[in-house]
Each structure stands twice: as structure tokens, then as C-alpha cells.
Coordinates of N, CA and C in Angstrom, one line a residue:
X11 N 35.4 -1.0 48.4 CA 36.1 -1.2 47.1 C 35.5 -0.2 46.2
X12 N 36.3 0.4 45.4 CA 35.9 1.5 44.5 C 35.0 0.9 43.4
X13 N 34.1 1.7 43.0 CA 33.1 1.3 41.9 C 33.8 1.4 40.6
X14 N 33.8 0.2 39.9 CA 34.3 0.1 38.5 C 33.1 -0.2 37.6
X15 N 33.1 0.5 36.5 CA 32.0 0.3 35.6 C 32.4 -0.9 34.6
X16 N 31.5 -1.8 34.4 CA 31.7 -2.9 33.5 C 31.6 -2.4 32.0
X17 N 30.9 -1.3 31.8 CA 30.8 -0.7 30.5 C 30.9 0.8 30.6
X18 N 31.2 1.5 29.6 CA 31.2 2.9 29.6 C 29.9 3.5 29.0
X19 N 29.7 4.7 29.3 CA 28.5 5.4 28.7 C 28.6 5.4 27.2
X20 N 29.8 5.6 26.7 CA 30.0 5.6 25.2 C 29.6 4.2 24.6
X21 N 30.0 3.1 25.3 CA 29.6 1.8 24.9 C 28.1 1.6 24.9
X22 N 27.4 2.1 25.9 CA 26.0 2.0 26.0 C 25.3 2.7 24.8
X23 N 25.8 3.9 24.5 CA 25.3 4.7 23.4 C 25.5 4.0 22.1
X24 N 26.6 3.3 21.9 CA 26.8 2.6 20.7 C 26.1 1.3 20.6
X25 N 25.8 0.6 21.7 CA 25.2 -0.7 21.7 C 23.7 -0.8 21.9
X26 N 23.1 0.4 22.2 CA 21.7 0.4 22.5 C 21.0 1.5 21.7
X27 N 19.8 1.7 22.0 CA 19.0 2.8 21.3 C 19.1 4.1 21.9
X28 N 20.0 4.3 22.9 CA 20.2 5.6 23.6 C 20.9 6.5 22.6
X29 N 20.4 7.7 22.4 CA 21.0 8.6 21.5 C 22.3 9.2 22.0
X30 N 23.1 9.7 21.1 CA 24.5 10.2 21.4 C 24.4 11.5 22.3
X31 N 23.3 12.2 22.2 CA 23.2 13.5 23.0 C 22.8 13.3 24.4
X32 N 22.5 12.1 24.9 CA 22.1 11.9 26.3 C 23.4 12.1 27.1
X33 N 23.2 12.8 28.2 CA 24.3 13.1 29.1 C 24.9 11.8 29.7
X34 N 26.2 11.8 29.7 CA 27.0 10.7 30.2 C 26.7 10.4 31.7
X35 N 26.4 11.5 32.4 CA 26.1 11.4 33.9 C 24.9 10.5 34.1
X36 N 23.8 10.7 33.3 CA 22.6 10.0 33.4 C 22.9 8.5 33.1
X37 N 23.6 8.2 32.1 CA 23.9 6.8 31.7 C 24.8 6.2 32.8
X38 N 25.8 6.9 33.3 CA 26.7 6.4 34.3 C 26.0 6.0 35.5
X39 N 25.0 6.8 36.0 CA 24.2 6.4 37.2 C 23.4 5.2 36.9
X40 N 22.9 5.1 35.7 CA 22.1 3.9 35.3 C 23.0 2.6 35.3
X41 N 24.2 2.8 34.8 CA 25.1 1.6 34.8 C 25.4 1.2 36.2
X42 N 25.7 2.1 37.1 CA 25.9 1.8 38.5 C 24.7 1.1 39.1
X43 N 23.5 1.6 38.9 CA 22.3 1.0 39.4 C 22.1 -0.4 38.8
X44 N 22.3 -0.6 37.5 CA 22.1 -1.9 36.9 C 23.1 -2.9 37.4
X45 N 24.3 -2.5 37.5 CA 25.4 -3.4 38.1 C 25.0 -3.8 39.5
X46 N 24.7 -2.9 40.3 CA 24.4 -3.2 41.8 C 23.1 -3.9 42.0
X47 N 22.1 -3.6 41.3 CA 20.8 -4.1 41.5 C 20.5 -5.4 40.8
X48 N 21.1 -5.6 39.6 CA 20.7 -6.7 38.7 C 21.9 -7.7 38.4
X49 N 23.1 -7.2 38.3 CA 24.2 -8.1 38.0 C 24.9 -8.6 39.3
X50 N 25.2 -7.8 40.2 CA 25.8 -8.2 41.5 C 25.1 -9.3 42.2
X51 N 23.8 -9.3 42.4 CA 23.2 -10.4 43.0 C 23.2 -11.7 42.3
X52 N 23.4 -11.7 41.0 CA 23.5 -12.9 40.2 C 24.9 -13.5 40.2
X53 N 25.9 -12.6 40.3 CA 27.3 -13.1 40.4 C 27.8 -13.5 41.8
X54 N 27.2 -12.8 42.8 CA 27.6 -13.0 44.1 C 28.8 -12.1 44.4
X55 N 29.1 -12.0 45.7 CA 30.1 -11.0 46.2 C 31.5 -11.3 45.6
X56 N 32.0 -12.6 45.7 CA 33.3 -12.9 45.3 C 33.6 -12.7 43.8
X57 N 32.7 -13.2 43.0 CA 32.9 -13.1 41.5 C 32.7 -11.6 41.1
X58 N 31.8 -10.9 41.6 CA 31.6 -9.5 41.3 C 32.8 -8.7 41.7
X59 N 33.3 -8.9 43.0 CA 34.5 -8.2 43.4 C 35.7 -8.6 42.6
X60 N 35.8 -9.8 42.1 CA 37.0 -10.1 41.2 C 36.9 -9.2 40.0
X61 N 35.8 -9.0 39.4 CA 35.7 -8.1 38.2 C 36.0 -6.7 38.6
X62 N 35.5 -6.2 39.7 CA 35.8 -4.9 40.2 C 37.3 -4.7 40.3
X63 N 37.9 -5.6 41.0 CA 39.4 -5.6 41.2 C 40.1 -5.6 39.9
X64 N 39.8 -6.5 39.0 CA 40.5 -6.6 37.7 C 40.3 -5.3 36.9
X65 N 39.1 -4.7 36.9 CA 38.9 -3.5 36.2 C 39.6 -2.3 36.8
X66 N 39.5 -2.2 38.1 CA 40.2 -1.1 38.8 C 41.7 -1.2 38.7
X67 N 42.3 -2.4 38.6 CA 43.7 -2.6 38.4 C 44.2 -2.3 37.0
X68 N 43.5 -2.8 36.0 CA 44.1 -2.7 34.6 C 43.0 -2.3 33.6
X69 N 41.9 -1.8 34.0 CA 40.8 -1.5 33.1 C 40.2 -2.7 32.5
X70 N 39.5 -2.6 31.4 CA 38.9 -3.8 30.8 C 39.9 -4.8 30.3
X71 N 41.2 -4.3 30.1 CA 42.2 -5.3 29.7 C 42.6 -6.2 30.8
X72 N 42.2 -5.9 32.0 CA 42.5 -6.8 33.2 C 41.6 -8.0 33.2
X73 N 40.5 -8.0 32.5 CA 39.6 -9.1 32.4 C 40.0 -10.0 31.3
X74 N 40.5 -11.2 31.6 CA 41.0 -12.1 30.6 C 40.5 -13.5 30.8
X75 N 40.8 -14.4 29.8 CA 40.4 -15.8 29.8 C 38.9 -16.0 29.9
X76 N 38.5 -17.0 30.8 CA 37.1 -17.4 30.9 C 36.3 -16.2 31.5
X77 N 37.0 -15.3 32.2 CA 36.3 -14.2 32.8 C 35.9 -13.2 31.7
X78 N 36.7 -13.1 30.7 CA 36.4 -12.2 29.6 C 35.3 -12.8 28.8
X79 N 35.3 -14.1 28.6 CA 34.2 -14.8 27.9 C 32.8 -14.5 28.6
X80 N 32.8 -14.7 29.9 CA 31.6 -14.4 30.7 C 31.2 -13.0 30.5
X81 N 32.2 -12.1 30.7 CA 31.9 -10.6 30.6 C 31.3 -10.2 29.2
X82 N 32.0 -10.6 28.2 CA 31.6 -10.2 26.8 C 30.4 -10.9 26.3
X83 N 30.2 -12.1 26.6 CA 29.1 -12.9 26.0 C 27.8 -12.9 26.9
X84 N 27.9 -12.6 28.2 CA 26.8 -12.8 29.0 C 26.5 -11.5 29.9
X85 N 27.5 -11.1 30.6 CA 27.3 -9.9 31.5 C 27.0 -8.7 30.8
X86 N 27.8 -8.3 29.8 CA 27.6 -7.0 29.1 C 26.2 -7.0 28.3
X87 N 25.8 -8.0 27.6 CA 24.5 -8.0 27.0 C 23.4 -7.8 28.0
X88 N 23.4 -8.5 29.1 CA 22.4 -8.4 30.1 C 22.5 -7.0 30.7
X89 N 23.7 -6.5 31.0 CA 23.8 -5.2 31.6 C 23.3 -4.1 30.7
X90 N 23.5 -4.2 29.4 CA 23.0 -3.2 28.5 C 21.5 -3.1 28.6
X91 N 20.8 -4.2 28.6 CA 19.3 -4.1 28.7 C 18.9 -3.6 30.1
X92 N 19.6 -4.0 31.2 CA 19.3 -3.4 32.5 C 19.5 -1.9 32.5
X93 N 20.5 -1.4 31.8 CA 20.8 0.0 31.8 C 19.6 0.7 31.1
X94 N 19.1 0.2 30.0 CA 17.9 0.7 29.3 C 16.7 0.8 30.3
X95 N 16.5 -0.3 31.0 CA 15.4 -0.4 32.0 C 15.6 0.7 33.0
X96 N 16.8 0.9 33.6 CA 17.0 1.8 34.7 C 17.0 3.3 34.2
X97 N 17.6 3.5 33.0 CA 17.7 4.9 32.5 C 16.4 5.5 32.0
X98 N 15.4 4.7 31.7 CA 14.2 5.1 31.1 C 13.5 6.2 31.9
X99 N 13.4 6.1 33.2 CA 12.7 7.1 34.0 C 13.5 8.4 34.0
X100 N 14.8 8.3 34.3 CA 15.6 9.5 34.5 C 15.8 10.2 33.2
X101 N 15.7 9.6 32.0 CA 15.8 10.3 30.8 C 14.5 11.1 30.5
X102 N 13.4 10.6 31.0 CA 12.1 11.3 30.8 C 11.8 12.4 31.7
X103 N 12.4 12.3 32.9 CA 12.1 13.3 34.0 C 13.3 13.9 34.5
X104 N 13.2 15.2 34.9 CA 14.3 15.9 35.5 C 13.9 16.3 36.9
X105 N 14.8 16.2 37.9 CA 14.5 16.6 39.2 C 15.0 18.0 39.4
X106 N 14.2 18.9 39.7 CA 14.5 20.3 39.8 C 14.2 20.8 41.3
X107 N 14.6 22.0 41.6 CA 14.4 22.5 42.9 C 12.9 22.5 43.3
X108 N 12.0 22.8 42.4 CA 10.6 23.0 42.8 C 9.7 21.8 42.4
X109 N 10.2 21.0 41.5 CA 9.3 19.9 41.0 C 10.1 18.9 40.2
X110 N 9.4 17.8 39.9 CA 9.9 16.9 38.9 C 9.3 17.3 37.6
X111 N 10.2 17.5 36.6 CA 9.8 18.1 35.3 C 9.9 17.0 34.2
X112 N 9.0 17.1 33.3 CA 9.1 16.3 32.0 C 9.8 17.1 31.0
X113 N 10.8 16.5 30.3 CA 11.5 17.2 29.3 C 10.6 17.5 28.1
X114 N 10.8 18.6 27.5 CA 10.0 19.0 26.3 C 10.9 19.7 25.4
X115 N 10.6 19.6 24.1 CA 11.4 20.4 23.1 C 10.5 20.7 21.9
X116 N 11.0 21.5 21.0 CA 10.2 21.9 19.8 C 10.0 20.8 18.9
X117 N 10.9 19.8 18.8 CA 10.8 18.8 17.8 C 10.3 17.4 18.3
X118 N 10.2 17.2 19.5 CA 9.8 15.9 20.1 C 8.9 16.1 21.3
X119 N 8.1 15.1 21.5 CA 7.2 15.1 22.7 C 7.6 13.9 23.6
X120 N 7.6 14.0 24.9 CA 7.9 12.9 25.7 C 6.7 11.9 25.7
X121 N 7.0 10.7 25.9 CA 6.0 9.6 25.9 C 5.1 9.8 27.2
X122 N 3.9 9.3 27.1 CA 3.1 9.3 28.3 C 3.6 8.1 29.3
X123 N 3.1 8.2 30.5 CA 3.6 7.3 31.5 C 3.3 5.8 31.2
X124 N 2.1 5.6 30.6 CA 1.7 4.2 30.2 C 2.6 3.6 29.1
X125 N 3.0 4.4 28.1 CA 3.9 4.0 27.1 C 5.3 3.8 27.7
X126 N 5.7 4.6 28.6 CA 7.0 4.5 29.2 C 7.1 3.2 30.0
X127 N 6.0 2.9 30.7 CA 6.0 1.6 31.5 C 6.0 0.4 30.6
X128 N 5.2 0.5 29.5 CA 5.3 -0.6 28.5 C 6.7 -0.8 27.9
X129 N 7.3 0.2 27.6 CA 8.7 0.2 27.1 C 9.6 -0.4 28.2
X130 N 9.5 0.0 29.4 CA 10.3 -0.5 30.5 C 10.1 -2.0 30.7
X131 N 8.8 -2.4 30.5 CA 8.5 -3.9 30.7 C 9.2 -4.7 29.6
X132 N 9.2 -4.1 28.4 CA 9.9 -4.8 27.3 C 11.4 -5.0 27.6
X133 N 12.0 -3.9 28.1 CA 13.4 -3.9 28.4 C 13.7 -5.0 29.5
X134 N 12.8 -5.0 30.5 CA 12.9 -5.9 31.6 C 12.8 -7.4 31.2
X135 N 11.9 -7.7 30.3 CA 11.7 -9.0 29.7 C 13.0 -9.5 29.0
X136 N 13.6 -8.6 28.2 CA 14.8 -8.9 27.5 C 16.0 -9.0 28.5
X137 N 16.0 -8.1 29.4 CA 17.1 -8.2 30.4 C 17.0 -9.5 31.3
X138 N 15.8 -9.9 31.7 CA 15.7 -11.1 32.4 C 16.1 -12.3 31.6
X139 N 15.8 -12.3 30.3 CA 16.2 -13.5 29.4 C 17.7 -13.5 29.3
X140 N 18.4 -12.4 29.1 CA 19.8 -12.4 29.0 C 20.5 -12.7 30.4
X141 N 19.9 -12.3 31.5 CA 20.4 -12.6 32.8 C 20.2 -14.1 33.0
X142 N 19.1 -14.7 32.6 CA 18.9 -16.1 32.7 C 20.0 -16.9 32.0
X143 N 20.4 -16.4 30.8 CA 21.4 -17.1 30.0 C 22.7 -17.0 30.8
X144 N 23.0 -15.8 31.4 CA 24.2 -15.7 32.2 C 24.3 -16.7 33.3
X145 N 23.2 -16.8 34.1 CA 23.1 -17.7 35.2 C 23.2 -19.1 34.7
X146 N 22.5 -19.5 33.7 CA 22.6 -20.9 33.1 C 24.1 -21.2 32.7
X147 N 24.7 -20.2 32.1 CA 26.1 -20.4 31.7 C 27.0 -20.6 32.9
X148 N 26.8 -19.8 33.9 CA 27.6 -19.9 35.2 C 27.3 -21.3 35.9
X149 N 26.1 -21.7 35.9 CA 25.8 -23.0 36.5 C 26.4 -24.1 35.8
X150 N 26.4 -24.0 34.5 CA 27.0 -25.1 33.6 C 28.5 -25.1 33.7
X151 N 29.1 -24.0 34.1 CA 30.6 -23.9 34.1 C 31.1 -23.4 35.5
X152 N 30.5 -23.9 36.5 CA 30.9 -23.4 37.9 C 32.4 -23.7 38.2
X153 N 32.9 -24.8 37.7 CA 34.3 -25.1 37.9 C 35.3 -24.1 37.3
X154 N 34.8 -23.4 36.3 CA 35.7 -22.4 35.7 C 35.7 -21.1 36.4
X155 N 34.7 -20.9 37.3 CA 34.6 -19.7 38.1 C 34.5 -20.0 39.6
X156 N 35.6 -20.3 40.2 CA 35.6 -20.7 41.6 C 35.0 -19.6 42.5
X157 N 35.1 -18.4 42.1 CA 34.5 -17.3 42.9 C 33.0 -17.3 43.0
X158 N 32.4 -18.0 42.0 CA 30.9 -18.1 41.9 C 30.3 -18.9 43.1
X159 N 31.1 -19.8 43.6 CA 30.6 -20.6 44.7 C 31.4 -20.5 46.0
X160 N 32.3 -19.5 46.1 CA 33.1 -19.3 47.3 C 32.7 -18.3 48.3
X161 N 31.5 -17.8 48.2 CA 31.0 -16.7 49.1 C 30.7 -17.3 50.5
X162 N 31.6 -17.2 51.4 CA 31.5 -17.8 52.7 C 31.6 -16.8 53.9
X163 N 32.1 -15.6 53.6 CA 32.1 -14.6 54.7 C 30.7 -14.1 55.1
X164 N 30.6 -13.6 56.3 CA 29.3 -13.2 56.8 C 28.7 -12.2 55.9
X165 N 29.5 -11.2 55.4 CA 28.9 -10.2 54.6 C 28.7 -10.5 53.1
X166 N 29.1 -11.7 52.7 CA 29.0 -12.1 51.3 C 27.6 -12.3 50.9
X167 N 27.3 -12.0 49.6 CA 26.0 -12.3 49.0 C 26.3 -13.5 48.1
X168 N 25.6 -14.6 48.4 CA 25.7 -15.8 47.5 C 25.0 -15.5 46.2
X169 N 25.4 -16.0 45.1 CA 24.7 -15.7 43.8 C 23.2 -16.2 43.9
X170 N 22.4 -15.3 43.4 CA 20.9 -15.6 43.3 C 20.8 -16.3 41.9
X171 N 20.4 -17.6 41.9 CA 20.4 -18.3 40.7 C 19.0 -18.4 40.1
X172 N 18.1 -17.5 40.5 CA 16.7 -17.5 40.0 C 16.4 -16.2 39.4
X173 N 15.6 -16.3 38.3 CA 15.2 -15.1 37.6 C 13.7 -15.0 37.8
X174 N 13.3 -13.8 38.1 CA 11.8 -13.5 38.3 C 11.3 -13.1 36.9
X175 N 10.4 -13.9 36.4 CA 9.8 -13.7 35.1 C 8.3 -13.4 35.2
X176 N 7.8 -13.5 36.4 CA 6.4 -13.3 36.5 C 6.1 -12.3 37.7
X177 N 5.1 -11.5 37.5 CA 4.8 -10.6 38.7 C 4.1 -11.3 39.8
X178 N 3.7 -12.6 39.5 CA 3.1 -13.4 40.5 C 4.1 -14.4 41.1
X179 N 4.2 -14.5 42.4 CA 5.2 -15.4 43.0 C 4.8 -16.9 42.8
X180 N 5.6 -17.6 42.1 CA 5.4 -19.0 41.8 C 6.4 -19.9 42.5
X181 N 7.2 -19.4 43.3 CA 8.3 -20.2 44.0 C 9.5 -20.1 43.1
X182 N 10.6 -20.6 43.6 CA 11.9 -20.5 42.9 C 12.4 -21.9 42.6
X183 N 12.1 -22.5 41.5 CA 12.7 -23.8 41.1 C 14.2 -23.6 40.9
X184 N 14.9 -24.6 41.2 CA 16.4 -24.6 41.0 C 16.8 -24.7 39.6
X185 N 17.3 -23.7 39.0 CA 17.7 -23.7 37.6 C 19.1 -24.5 37.5
X186 N 19.9 -24.3 38.5 CA 21.2 -24.9 38.5 C 21.2 -26.4 38.6
X187 N 20.1 -26.9 39.3 CA 20.0 -28.3 39.4 C 19.5 -29.0 38.1
X188 N 19.0 -28.2 37.2 CA 18.4 -28.7 36.0 C 19.0 -27.9 34.8
X189 N 20.4 -28.0 34.6 CA 21.0 -27.2 33.5 C 20.4 -27.6 32.1
X190 N 20.0 -26.6 31.4 CA 19.4 -26.8 30.1 C 18.0 -27.2 30.0
X191 N 17.4 -27.3 31.2 CA 16.0 -27.8 31.3 C 15.1 -26.8 31.9
X192 N 15.4 -25.5 31.8 CA 14.6 -24.5 32.5 C 13.3 -24.3 31.9
X193 N 13.1 -24.7 30.6 CA 11.8 -24.6 30.0 C 10.9 -25.7 30.4
X194 N 11.4 -26.7 31.0 CA 10.5 -27.9 31.5 C 10.4 -27.9 33.0
X195 N 10.6 -26.9 33.7 CA 10.5 -26.9 35.1 C 9.0 -27.0 35.5
X196 N 8.8 -28.0 36.4 CA 7.5 -28.2 36.9 C 7.3 -27.4 38.2
X197 N 6.2 -26.7 38.3 CA 6.0 -25.9 39.5 C 4.9 -26.5 40.4

């Protein structure tokens, strides 16, 4: 199935801290990575492919009804933060024939790797929170999104309903079994 972007690079530039002069190619690659690595596993194969089909068929106008609500209120905000997380490295470094280079200019200095990692951590925290809201919404409204629970083919990926918020493995409590009570989960 052809890759459809849930957002455009222009939208990312207008909705995030990414400057207008950043190359669209860099942002587009980050959108693709963010969709595939962070959104697709949470939606599962069937729901993700529904969005891809709708967008490929009619553009963003093809996403309507409850699917538009999910897209506009949950998927796109999470995706924007994941794009910031993914694009941070590629914006700071350029891959050339002889080496990986750090961008430099007369008016600005690139951040050091420690600062970049701290910034990426902040983007990841926000992205995880917004992704958690998306998953909670889907769990609370499963009946409105039949594709969310219909992944039955051998190659399908069932939605991952768990968000990793800690670098230490604490197990995966079931968020969908406790709608609205994720702050009180006992481990």
C-alpha cells in the first residue's frame, strides 16, 4: 500500500517550532518515520490502513466522521511531537560522502549532543502523553472504530495499547481494562 502522510511538512512547520527554512525532504522523512514507528503500532494494521486508503483515495478530505475526530484531536497532535523527536537528529547533522557533519552558520551555533538529547527527551515525554491520550480515547470508543479490534490476518499488527514512560521495564498494565484510571495503576 502506498505511503500516505497524515500531515504535510507545511503543517508541521506551522504547528511546531520547526522553522520555515527547514527542507521539506527532512520533515517528510521524519513524518514517515513517526507514522511507522509510533502511530502505526498504536492503531494496528486495519485502522492504520483505513487511514492510508482514505488519504490515498481523497486526500485529507477522505477522512470523515469519527475518523476525522480521532485524526484531528489525537493522532495529529501526537504525530507532531513524534516528528519533532524524529527530526531532531537529522536537522542537526548532515550525512556526506566523507563524514557526518554538524551544520554551522555565521549567525547560529548547533547545540551540543547533551542538550540535543535533553530536548529529544522532552519531545518524547510530550509525544508519549499525547499518544497515551489517543490510546485511551480509542479504548473508550472501541465500538466506533471496528478496525481497531479487527486485526486477525497473520501479517496484521494488533494495536499496542501500552505506552512506555520509563526507561526501566515495569511491565505492561492494561490501560484498556481500566479506562480513565491509568494514574492509579498498581504495579
